[in-house]
Amino acid sequence: MGVISIRYDPLNGLSVRTPNDYQHILITHNQMEDHLGRTIKYVGIESERYSTYAEHDERIYSIRVSYSGSDYTIFHESCNEADSLYQDNSFATSFLKEDAEDGDIALWGVYDAEPADTISNEIVDGDRAILLQGGWQDTGYRYPYNVADYWNDASNFVIQWSMKYSEAYQVFVSLDTSAGHRYMWYTPASSDSLGTGEYVQYGLGSASYDGRWHTFQRDLLADLQQAQPSVTINDVNAFLIRGSGYVDDIKLLSYLSIKEDAEDGRTTGWDEYSGTGNVYNVLVDNKRVIQLSGSGTSTGYKYPYSTSWNDAKHLTIQWDMKYSENYRIYISVDTTAGHRYMTYDPVDVDNLGTGEYVFHGLGSSSKDGTWHTFTRDLLADLHDAQPTVDIIDVNAILIRGSGYIDNILLLPHSSEASLVVPSGQSYIQPSIISRPATNTWHGGTFVEALDRPFRLYQLSEFSVHGVVDQVASNRMGKTFVGLFDENMKCVFWIYMGDSWGGTTKGYFNTAYYPEDGGSYYQASGDLLTDFDKTGCLWYDRGTNSIKSTMTGKDATTLAEVDNPERVIMYLVVTAQAYDDYALLDMRIHDINIETNVRTAPPDMEEPPPGEDPLPTVYDGTDSGVSTNSAEQMHDDAANTANEHITSNWILINFWPVLEIIGSYVLDTGEAYLRAGGVDNHVQLRIDLLASVTIVSLGVGISNEDEILQHEAELSLLESFLIGYVVYSTLKAGLALICAVEQMGLSVYQPSTMIALGAGVALVALATVLAIAHVTMGLESGKLTHFAAMLFFAGLALSMASILAFGSLKGYLSTGLLYIFMKIWGYGDLAWNAVYSFLGQFMKWTKLIVIFMFILFCVLTASQLIMWWMYEF
């Protein structure tokens, strides 16, 4: 099993590579010169056997043709002009551990649950955060909780987190060190106790639990070595915290950017180096800042005062300031020509200088009493004045003048690397500024946001063709090409280089980084000569895993995939040089990304060849090709509906809404209750925010006269029966109440209370039944408002008849006939007799009858009004 490739190189011509990694030139560039205009149009496959010999088992797994037109397939000079890979040195430096955006609390746990506690994922201040609620500092939480999930990060020793606390807390960061286990211990204290044992304490200031959000960055190695100078960190494992509050955005960083942000409420590290003044930590414009107050530019302040950053990695400085008077800022740096002060004034010119002080202007408007943010590339500013001098490290910031300063950051140098395409070449290679002896790796990171992000399970191939020319043993360098997800976390690296000074020992590796942590790789082993290799990674659906292969190595499974739905969004290229070593000659000839966006997710069955695994997107045509009768019936019905649909835009409260109306008659073929067909009707409204409202939806009968007459007869009978039930229930309830009153029984006797309760319950039940019948009848269309009016009128007349015919014996004998004769207009009611017999009833029975009479009269009137409004 192997790969055979043929490739055109503008320098060398047409070359072929065989499975044994042997490459040779088929035709030189000069020999091809007269044929370069040929048009390639077809891919052909020919298979033959000889005579009657049985065929060999020959299999072709893949055929790929790549040509110029992709940003990455063939590199040429126009790639530089497109500038598709832009430099972003802050990319891939943050390794996010917990931001709560997934909505769960996975990996969190309680290591000390006295008293009880809860952990939840909540939305606070417009963002998701982890809420810890327990028994003050008696409850301890850890992330990640299980040892198996520990970070074990041996590269990134700067931790950052955000917190919102209104009570005291304790934060611990668990480390493995050269002296055993250590906890870096951070509290809301105003001093640092340090320590020589397992716990090393630092204070973050009492303002850190004022109920506001604070973000902290701590250089764990620097904090540890300030207390225990000879101890180094092996790896960083977990984040622990005691106390109740909110925690968010826990990250490990490869460098410390924030040098001073005032969030700890302290002024530790600040002091005056000249004149008399004061340094305060104050709340200004709703944020904590450092206030410098003295005698104008006669007073000078320094941070840090008694120590030094000695930062050789980050040669760009950024700070915020709010000044209303003259100032002067100095950045102390060590250079190859000795000490220098990069000096910045509120002027509009750069005065530069060839000595220890190099002057640049920040503009006269920088002292207008408002906040300004300045970012200065210290190396570039120094080269403006002294081109041959390089910065070794950055030490401190000094400032003269009274005002406010905040958010002092050191950042990677923004122009320490570039990707170039040598003239006429078909590859790219990095060009990196070599620094003086600083014993660090440095370089640039270049990012391309993919035009079409895809999910991990859709990856068919991610491959890189790289070449390393080991021209000398004193050269070093690394080049990484990777894919990153939407959270800017690495998913794949294919990387090559030589990390050994004084010898030629190169490597070419592929690596996969699952979302839940860890890494898996395939390595070439030590390569002691020049090498030309292609590495490839892809998703294997059958095993839900990532597989890898490279030139000279068999395909292997790296690891099972934890989240196949992970979204791949960025292509990243990182190039680095070490110290002041000359850069190794590293070349990238090809970056290839192939995806199949129509492949099925791993939890769905893969469709047979030739069938779409995903629903086909509607293409705007009226009909498609049917393959069976069921599909044809569906298409015919859809076409019929489409012919009877109309749409138009309307304004509702000045808001544009698309109104869609569909109405058609579907012939049933048989009489439906002696009607000719089914009339379908739907009216929808869709606004610009995709909110759908169903205005009306119904299925009616096209020939309705006969069915309506039948329904009217059914409704009349139903109302007659319901009215009889209501009237009978009322009579029974009133009889009970009246009997109790006439016998003069005490209401405190159990039997009396039961009888009264039953009577009242029957009257209430009759009332609810009457109202419910009308309401449901109106909603279903069985009753009109006119019919409902007659129904309630009949009940009102029933109450009147009870009053008119006097006693219980009388109205029980009048019966149902009289009442419904009155409802439907037969006979004459003696209204003048209503009040003449009121005296024959006991007090409570009479009041209930009068109340029911009034209630049904009101309901009759309301239905009359509704009937009038709808009819006229």
mmCIF file of C-alpha atoms in Angstrom, residues 97-422:
data_model
loop_
_atom_site.group_PDB
_atom_site.id
_atom_site.type_symbol
_atom_site.label_atom_id
_atom_site.label_comp_id
_atom_site.label_asym_id
_atom_site.label_seq_id
_atom_site.Cartn_x
_atom_site.Cartn_y
_atom_site.Cartn_z
ATOM 1 C CA LYS A 97 -10.007 25.350 30.468
ATOM 2 C CA GLU A 98 -13.481 26.537 31.554
ATOM 3 C CA ASP A 99 -15.691 29.351 30.242
ATOM 4 C CA ALA A 100 -19.120 27.898 31.221
ATOM 5 C CA GLU A 101 -20.446 28.462 27.689
ATOM 6 C CA ASP A 102 -21.429 24.801 27.307
ATOM 7 C CA GLY A 103 -24.115 25.334 29.956
ATOM 8 C CA ASP A 104 -23.054 22.425 32.155
ATOM 9 C CA ILE A 105 -20.811 21.810 35.187
ATOM 10 C CA ALA A 106 -18.938 18.811 33.839
ATOM 11 C CA LEU A 107 -15.564 18.160 35.520
ATOM 12 C CA TRP A 108 -16.436 20.348 38.549
ATOM 13 C CA GLY A 109 -16.634 18.675 41.945
ATOM 14 C CA VAL A 110 -16.569 19.302 45.696
ATOM 15 C CA TYR A 111 -13.553 18.112 47.647
ATOM 16 C CA ASP A 112 -14.789 19.456 51.007
ATOM 17 C CA ALA A 113 -18.588 19.411 51.415
ATOM 18 C CA GLU A 114 -19.010 20.556 55.013
ATOM 19 C CA PRO A 115 -21.521 22.139 55.082
ATOM 20 C CA ALA A 116 -23.609 21.257 52.006
ATOM 21 C CA ASP A 117 -23.078 22.984 48.693
ATOM 22 C CA THR A 118 -24.291 23.418 45.129
ATOM 23 C CA ILE A 119 -22.531 23.988 41.794
ATOM 24 C CA SER A 120 -24.526 25.439 38.892
ATOM 25 C CA ASN A 121 -24.056 27.042 35.514
ATOM 26 C CA GLU A 122 -25.856 30.397 35.463
ATOM 27 C CA ILE A 123 -26.277 33.477 33.279
ATOM 28 C CA VAL A 124 -24.969 36.538 35.125
ATOM 29 C CA ASP A 125 -24.270 40.010 33.737
ATOM 30 C CA GLY A 126 -25.130 38.785 30.238
ATOM 31 C CA ASP A 127 -22.679 35.860 30.206
ATOM 32 C CA ARG A 128 -22.506 32.310 31.503
ATOM 33 C CA ALA A 129 -20.458 31.614 34.630
ATOM 34 C CA ILE A 130 -20.028 28.898 37.244
ATOM 35 C CA LEU A 131 -21.902 29.670 40.487
ATOM 36 C CA LEU A 132 -20.488 28.084 43.642
ATOM 37 C CA GLN A 133 -22.782 28.156 46.684
ATOM 38 C CA GLY A 134 -21.698 26.518 49.899
ATOM 39 C CA GLY A 135 -20.759 27.203 53.488
ATOM 40 C CA TRP A 136 -18.405 30.135 53.071
ATOM 41 C CA GLN A 137 -14.793 28.982 53.109
ATOM 42 C CA ASP A 138 -15.732 25.674 54.712
ATOM 43 C CA THR A 139 -16.732 24.353 51.274
ATOM 44 C CA GLY A 140 -14.066 23.669 48.662
ATOM 45 C CA TYR A 141 -14.501 23.169 44.906
ATOM 46 C CA ARG A 142 -12.032 21.753 42.358
ATOM 47 C CA TYR A 143 -11.788 21.910 38.576
ATOM 48 C CA PRO A 144 -11.200 19.383 37.224
ATOM 49 C CA TYR A 145 -12.335 17.202 40.099
ATOM 50 C CA ASN A 146 -11.047 13.779 39.030
ATOM 51 C CA VAL A 147 -7.313 13.142 38.914
ATOM 52 C CA ALA A 148 -7.772 11.416 35.557
ATOM 53 C CA ASP A 149 -8.939 14.737 34.111
ATOM 54 C CA TYR A 150 -6.066 16.856 35.480
ATOM 55 C CA TRP A 151 -4.502 19.225 32.935
ATOM 56 C CA ASN A 152 -0.919 17.942 33.388
ATOM 57 C CA ASP A 153 0.197 20.996 31.395
ATOM 58 C CA ALA A 154 3.982 21.136 31.238
ATOM 59 C CA SER A 155 4.208 24.128 28.877
ATOM 60 C CA ASN A 156 1.907 26.902 30.063
ATOM 61 C CA PHE A 157 2.713 28.249 33.516
ATOM 62 C CA VAL A 158 0.579 31.401 33.543
ATOM 63 C CA ILE A 159 -2.980 31.100 34.867
ATOM 64 C CA GLN A 160 -5.829 33.542 34.313
ATOM 65 C CA TRP A 161 -9.332 33.536 35.757
ATOM 66 C CA SER A 162 -12.263 35.889 36.347
ATOM 67 C CA MET A 163 -14.262 35.968 39.572
ATOM 68 C CA LYS A 164 -17.121 37.884 41.179
ATOM 69 C CA TYR A 165 -17.139 37.437 44.947
ATOM 70 C CA SER A 166 -18.764 39.290 47.829
ATOM 71 C CA GLU A 167 -17.189 37.206 50.575
ATOM 72 C CA ALA A 168 -13.704 36.035 51.502
ATOM 73 C CA TYR A 169 -12.241 33.233 49.398
ATOM 74 C CA GLN A 170 -9.123 31.134 48.912
ATOM 75 C CA VAL A 171 -7.826 30.110 45.469
ATOM 76 C CA PHE A 172 -5.333 27.259 45.059
ATOM 77 C CA VAL A 173 -3.511 26.158 41.908
ATOM 78 C CA SER A 174 -2.204 22.602 42.128
ATOM 79 C CA LEU A 175 1.334 22.081 40.770
ATOM 80 C CA ASP A 176 3.841 19.273 40.469
ATOM 81 C CA THR A 177 7.340 20.667 40.998
ATOM 82 C CA SER A 178 10.942 19.530 41.239
ATOM 83 C CA ALA A 179 10.526 19.617 45.040
ATOM 84 C CA GLY A 180 7.219 17.749 45.151
ATOM 85 C CA HIS A 181 3.627 18.946 45.168
ATOM 86 C CA ARG A 182 2.879 22.659 45.689
ATOM 87 C CA TYR A 183 -0.265 24.800 46.033
ATOM 88 C CA MET A 184 -0.016 28.401 44.823
ATOM 89 C CA TRP A 185 -2.400 30.012 47.306
ATOM 90 C CA TYR A 186 -4.169 33.330 46.539
ATOM 91 C CA THR A 187 -6.313 35.189 49.105
ATOM 92 C CA PRO A 188 -7.952 38.639 49.418
ATOM 93 C CA ALA A 189 -5.089 39.812 51.625
ATOM 94 C CA SER A 190 -3.013 42.973 51.220
ATOM 95 C CA SER A 191 0.333 41.233 51.759
ATOM 96 C CA ASP A 192 2.264 38.172 50.607
ATOM 97 C CA SER A 193 3.305 35.589 53.200
ATOM 98 C CA LEU A 194 5.043 33.342 50.644
ATOM 99 C CA GLY A 195 6.292 30.112 52.280
ATOM 100 C CA THR A 196 8.909 27.391 51.960
ATOM 101 C CA GLY A 197 6.569 24.405 52.201
ATOM 102 C CA GLU A 198 3.718 23.002 50.148
ATOM 103 C CA TYR A 199 1.640 26.237 50.314
ATOM 104 C CA VAL A 200 2.911 29.510 48.826
ATOM 105 C CA GLN A 201 0.608 32.469 49.644
ATOM 106 C CA TYR A 202 0.002 35.718 47.734
ATOM 107 C CA GLY A 203 -2.571 38.433 48.384
ATOM 108 C CA LEU A 204 -4.896 39.742 45.686
ATOM 109 C CA GLY A 205 -6.171 42.660 47.796
ATOM 110 C CA SER A 206 -9.332 43.289 49.788
ATOM 111 C CA ALA A 207 -10.966 44.938 46.758
ATOM 112 C CA SER A 208 -11.009 41.563 45.018
ATOM 113 C CA TYR A 209 -14.244 40.556 46.802
ATOM 114 C CA ASP A 210 -16.215 43.793 46.415
ATOM 115 C CA GLY A 211 -19.014 42.120 44.414
ATOM 116 C CA ARG A 212 -17.577 43.167 41.035
ATOM 117 C CA TRP A 213 -15.900 41.132 38.312
ATOM 118 C CA HIS A 214 -12.100 40.932 38.524
ATOM 119 C CA THR A 215 -9.673 39.197 36.154
ATOM 120 C CA PHE A 216 -6.354 37.942 37.529
ATOM 121 C CA GLN A 217 -3.226 36.725 35.744
ATOM 122 C CA ARG A 218 -0.484 35.041 37.757
ATOM 123 C CA ASP A 219 2.882 33.846 36.540
ATOM 124 C CA LEU A 220 2.991 30.617 38.561
ATOM 125 C CA LEU A 221 6.685 29.997 37.996
ATOM 126 C CA ALA A 222 7.646 33.547 39.002
ATOM 127 C CA ASP A 223 5.400 33.385 42.079
ATOM 128 C CA LEU A 224 6.886 30.038 43.089
ATOM 129 C CA GLN A 225 10.483 31.064 42.578
ATOM 130 C CA GLN A 226 10.091 34.291 44.526
ATOM 131 C CA ALA A 227 9.393 32.094 47.568
ATOM 132 C CA GLN A 228 11.478 29.040 46.617
ATOM 133 C CA PRO A 229 14.093 30.158 44.034
ATOM 134 C CA SER A 230 15.545 26.731 43.291
ATOM 135 C CA VAL A 231 12.214 24.998 42.605
ATOM 136 C CA THR A 232 10.827 24.603 39.066
ATOM 137 C CA ILE A 233 7.378 23.576 37.834
ATOM 138 C CA ASN A 234 6.874 20.201 36.169
ATOM 139 C CA ASP A 235 3.204 20.685 35.301
ATOM 140 C CA VAL A 236 -0.010 22.523 36.241
ATOM 141 C CA ASN A 237 -2.932 20.308 37.263
ATOM 142 C CA ALA A 238 -6.072 21.948 38.660
ATOM 143 C CA PHE A 239 -7.865 25.038 40.000
ATOM 144 C CA LEU A 240 -9.372 24.938 43.526
ATOM 145 C CA ILE A 241 -11.403 27.562 45.381
ATOM 146 C CA ARG A 242 -13.100 27.948 48.755
ATOM 147 C CA GLY A 243 -16.017 30.352 49.239
ATOM 148 C CA SER A 244 -19.255 31.174 47.425
ATOM 149 C CA GLY A 245 -19.379 33.296 44.287
ATOM 150 C CA TYR A 246 -18.991 33.276 40.500
ATOM 151 C CA VAL A 247 -15.963 31.945 38.553
ATOM 152 C CA ASP A 248 -15.402 32.155 34.802
ATOM 153 C CA ASP A 249 -12.812 32.001 31.990
ATOM 154 C CA ILE A 250 -10.150 29.825 33.604
ATOM 155 C CA LYS A 251 -7.195 29.753 31.194
ATOM 156 C CA LEU A 252 -3.593 28.658 31.022
ATOM 157 C CA LEU A 253 -1.370 30.991 28.998
ATOM 158 C CA SER A 254 2.037 30.589 27.470
ATOM 159 C CA TYR A 255 3.076 34.041 28.649
ATOM 160 C CA LEU A 256 2.083 36.700 31.156
ATOM 161 C CA SER A 257 0.646 39.787 29.485
ATOM 162 C CA ILE A 258 -0.839 41.826 32.337
ATOM 163 C CA LYS A 259 1.843 43.408 34.495
ATOM 164 C CA GLU A 260 -0.457 45.781 36.415
ATOM 165 C CA ASP A 261 -4.229 46.200 36.215
ATOM 166 C CA ALA A 262 -4.944 47.499 39.789
ATOM 167 C CA GLU A 263 -7.610 44.827 40.281
ATOM 168 C CA ASP A 264 -6.057 43.630 43.542
ATOM 169 C CA GLY A 265 -6.755 46.996 45.188
ATOM 170 C CA ARG A 266 -3.091 47.334 46.118
ATOM 171 C CA THR A 267 -0.132 49.468 45.079
ATOM 172 C CA THR A 268 2.457 46.774 45.730
ATOM 173 C CA GLY A 269 5.502 47.212 43.492
ATOM 174 C CA TRP A 270 5.022 50.982 42.976
ATOM 175 C CA ASP A 271 7.274 53.636 44.504
ATOM 176 C CA GLU A 272 8.759 57.086 43.859
ATOM 177 C CA TYR A 273 12.249 57.163 42.439
ATOM 178 C CA SER A 274 12.402 60.971 42.300
ATOM 179 C CA GLY A 275 10.706 63.771 44.260
ATOM 180 C CA THR A 276 7.797 63.409 46.692
ATOM 181 C CA GLY A 277 4.423 61.949 45.874
ATOM 182 C CA ASN A 278 1.886 59.232 46.593
ATOM 183 C CA VAL A 279 0.537 56.171 44.800
ATOM 184 C CA TYR A 280 -3.101 55.169 45.311
ATOM 185 C CA ASN A 281 -5.331 52.349 44.097
ATOM 186 C CA VAL A 282 -8.692 54.012 43.392
ATOM 187 C CA LEU A 283 -12.026 53.447 41.691
ATOM 188 C CA VAL A 284 -12.362 55.760 38.665
ATOM 189 C CA ASP A 285 -14.883 55.522 35.827
ATOM 190 C CA ASN A 286 -16.214 52.291 37.351
ATOM 191 C CA LYS A 287 -12.838 50.495 37.275
ATOM 192 C CA ARG A 288 -9.815 50.195 39.535
ATOM 193 C CA VAL A 289 -6.750 52.159 38.431
ATOM 194 C CA ILE A 290 -3.442 53.455 39.800
ATOM 195 C CA GLN A 291 -3.441 57.143 40.719
ATOM 196 C CA LEU A 292 -0.086 58.972 40.787
ATOM 197 C CA SER A 293 -0.186 62.216 42.764
ATOM 198 C CA GLY A 294 2.837 64.453 43.232
ATOM 199 C CA SER A 295 4.503 67.688 42.105
ATOM 200 C CA GLY A 296 4.007 67.422 38.361
ATOM 201 C CA THR A 297 6.976 66.100 36.390
ATOM 202 C CA SER A 298 9.223 66.740 39.401
ATOM 203 C CA THR A 299 7.933 63.473 40.862
ATOM 204 C CA GLY A 300 8.824 60.186 39.195
ATOM 205 C CA TYR A 301 7.261 56.772 39.794
ATOM 206 C CA LYS A 302 8.513 53.298 38.856
ATOM 207 C CA TYR A 303 6.898 49.869 38.447
ATOM 208 C CA PRO A 304 8.179 47.453 39.488
ATOM 209 C CA TYR A 305 10.395 49.446 41.831
ATOM 210 C CA SER A 306 12.702 46.931 43.479
ATOM 211 C CA THR A 307 12.527 44.044 40.969
ATOM 212 C CA SER A 308 12.609 43.718 37.194
ATOM 213 C CA TRP A 309 10.479 41.965 34.582
ATOM 214 C CA ASN A 310 13.502 40.716 32.623
ATOM 215 C CA ASP A 311 11.061 39.756 29.860
ATOM 216 C CA ALA A 312 12.907 38.611 26.764
ATOM 217 C CA LYS A 313 9.855 37.223 24.944
ATOM 218 C CA HIS A 314 7.503 40.170 24.709
ATOM 219 C CA LEU A 315 8.849 43.333 23.168
ATOM 220 C CA THR A 316 5.584 45.246 22.729
ATOM 221 C CA ILE A 317 4.084 47.282 25.591
ATOM 222 C CA GLN A 318 0.527 48.530 26.027
ATOM 223 C CA TRP A 319 -1.010 50.771 28.697
ATOM 224 C CA ASP A 320 -4.033 52.992 29.450
ATOM 225 C CA MET A 321 -3.630 56.485 30.835
ATOM 226 C CA LYS A 322 -5.734 59.533 31.768
ATOM 227 C CA TYR A 323 -3.683 62.705 32.162
ATOM 228 C CA SER A 324 -4.512 66.413 32.232
ATOM 229 C CA GLU A 325 -0.923 67.694 32.576
ATOM 230 C CA ASN A 326 2.503 67.111 31.076
ATOM 231 C CA TYR A 327 4.060 63.697 31.599
ATOM 232 C CA ARG A 328 7.038 61.641 30.462
ATOM 233 C CA ILE A 329 7.060 57.842 30.240
ATOM 234 C CA TYR A 330 10.224 55.712 30.178
ATOM 235 C CA ILE A 331 10.422 52.003 29.337
ATOM 236 C CA SER A 332 13.623 50.496 30.699
ATOM 237 C CA VAL A 333 15.224 47.947 28.322
ATOM 238 C CA ASP A 334 18.530 46.116 28.026
ATOM 239 C CA THR A 335 19.982 46.083 24.526
ATOM 240 C CA THR A 336 23.019 44.816 22.629
ATOM 241 C CA ALA A 337 24.472 48.325 22.990
ATOM 242 C CA GLY A 338 23.772 48.666 26.708
ATOM 243 C CA HIS A 339 20.879 50.110 28.665
ATOM 244 C CA ARG A 340 18.231 52.238 26.920
ATOM 245 C CA TYR A 341 15.152 54.254 27.987
ATOM 246 C CA MET A 342 12.385 54.263 25.386
ATOM 247 C CA THR A 343 10.888 57.682 26.169
ATOM 248 C CA TYR A 344 7.376 58.910 25.284
ATOM 249 C CA ASP A 345 6.117 62.526 25.597
ATOM 250 C CA PRO A 346 2.804 64.343 24.831
ATOM 251 C CA VAL A 347 4.237 65.936 21.669
ATOM 252 C CA ASP A 348 3.560 65.562 17.955
ATOM 253 C CA VAL A 349 7.123 64.768 16.799
ATOM 254 C CA ASP A 350 9.678 61.973 17.311
ATOM 255 C CA ASN A 351 13.017 63.382 18.458
ATOM 256 C CA LEU A 352 14.691 59.928 18.509
ATOM 257 C CA GLY A 353 18.330 59.905 19.702
ATOM 258 C CA THR A 354 21.537 57.890 19.438
ATOM 259 C CA GLY A 355 22.281 57.566 23.154
ATOM 260 C CA GLU A 356 20.599 56.012 26.181
ATOM 261 C CA TYR A 357 17.334 57.970 25.670
ATOM 262 C CA VAL A 358 15.218 57.461 22.551
ATOM 263 C CA PHE A 359 12.295 59.923 22.226
ATOM 264 C CA HIS A 360 8.926 59.393 20.547
ATOM 265 C CA GLY A 361 5.789 61.548 20.671
ATOM 266 C CA LEU A 362 2.337 60.304 21.647
ATOM 267 C CA GLY A 363 0.553 63.448 20.448
ATOM 268 C CA SER A 364 -0.409 66.654 22.238
ATOM 269 C CA SER A 365 -3.996 65.411 22.595
ATOM 270 C CA SER A 366 -2.842 62.583 24.889
ATOM 271 C CA LYS A 367 -3.119 64.894 27.929
ATOM 272 C CA ASP A 368 -6.704 66.072 27.322
ATOM 273 C CA GLY A 369 -8.092 64.486 30.509
ATOM 274 C CA THR A 370 -9.634 61.452 28.791
ATOM 275 C CA TRP A 371 -8.560 57.818 28.681
ATOM 276 C CA HIS A 372 -6.101 56.798 25.952
ATOM 277 C CA THR A 373 -4.658 53.380 25.120
ATOM 278 C CA PHE A 374 -1.148 53.211 23.637
ATOM 279 C CA THR A 375 0.593 50.205 22.084
ATOM 280 C CA ARG A 376 4.281 50.567 21.234
ATOM 281 C CA ASP A 377 6.531 48.105 19.414
ATOM 282 C CA LEU A 378 9.658 48.765 21.457
ATOM 283 C CA LEU A 379 12.019 47.048 19.031
ATOM 284 C CA ALA A 380 10.624 48.987 16.064
ATOM 285 C CA ASP A 381 10.803 52.258 18.023
ATOM 286 C CA LEU A 382 14.436 51.533 18.897
ATOM 287 C CA HIS A 383 15.304 50.641 15.304
ATOM 288 C CA ASP A 384 13.855 53.977 14.139
ATOM 289 C CA ALA A 385 16.693 55.686 16.004
ATOM 290 C CA GLN A 386 19.382 52.999 16.238
ATOM 291 C CA PRO A 387 18.855 50.397 13.467
ATOM 292 C CA THR A 388 21.713 48.101 14.468
ATOM 293 C CA VAL A 389 20.742 47.802 18.143
ATOM 294 C CA ASP A 390 18.476 44.974 19.359
ATOM 295 C CA ILE A 391 16.506 44.615 22.597
ATOM 296 C CA ILE A 392 17.532 41.820 24.965
ATOM 297 C CA ASP A 393 14.762 42.233 27.549
ATOM 298 C CA VAL A 394 12.187 44.657 28.994
ATOM 299 C CA ASN A 395 12.505 45.591 32.672
ATOM 300 C CA ALA A 396 10.161 48.314 33.977
ATOM 301 C CA ILE A 397 7.959 51.353 33.303
ATOM 302 C CA LEU A 398 8.714 54.783 34.787
ATOM 303 C CA ILE A 399 6.504 57.856 34.615
ATOM 304 C CA ARG A 400 6.765 61.522 35.625
ATOM 305 C CA GLY A 401 3.616 63.596 36.223
ATOM 306 C CA SER A 402 0.328 63.206 38.105
ATOM 307 C CA GLY A 403 -2.586 61.242 36.611
ATOM 308 C CA TYR A 404 -4.094 57.806 36.232
ATOM 309 C CA ILE A 405 -2.577 54.683 34.658
ATOM 310 C CA ASP A 406 -3.974 51.180 34.183
ATOM 311 C CA ASN A 407 -3.678 47.877 32.304
ATOM 312 C CA ILE A 408 0.073 47.730 31.716
ATOM 313 C CA LEU A 409 0.659 44.747 29.389
ATOM 314 C CA LEU A 410 3.636 43.174 27.641
ATOM 315 C CA LEU A 411 2.766 41.436 24.362
ATOM 316 C CA PRO A 412 4.623 39.408 21.742
ATOM 317 C CA HIS A 413 6.607 41.430 19.257
ATOM 318 C CA SER A 414 4.263 42.016 16.322
ATOM 319 C CA SER A 415 6.786 41.774 13.496
ATOM 320 C CA GLU A 416 9.245 39.085 14.484
ATOM 321 C CA ALA A 417 8.321 36.725 11.656
ATOM 322 C CA SER A 418 6.839 36.577 8.170
ATOM 323 C CA LEU A 419 5.908 33.968 5.588
ATOM 324 C CA VAL A 420 7.582 34.559 2.242
ATOM 325 C CA VAL A 421 7.576 32.954 -1.198
ATOM 326 C CA PRO A 422 10.988 33.261 -2.832
#
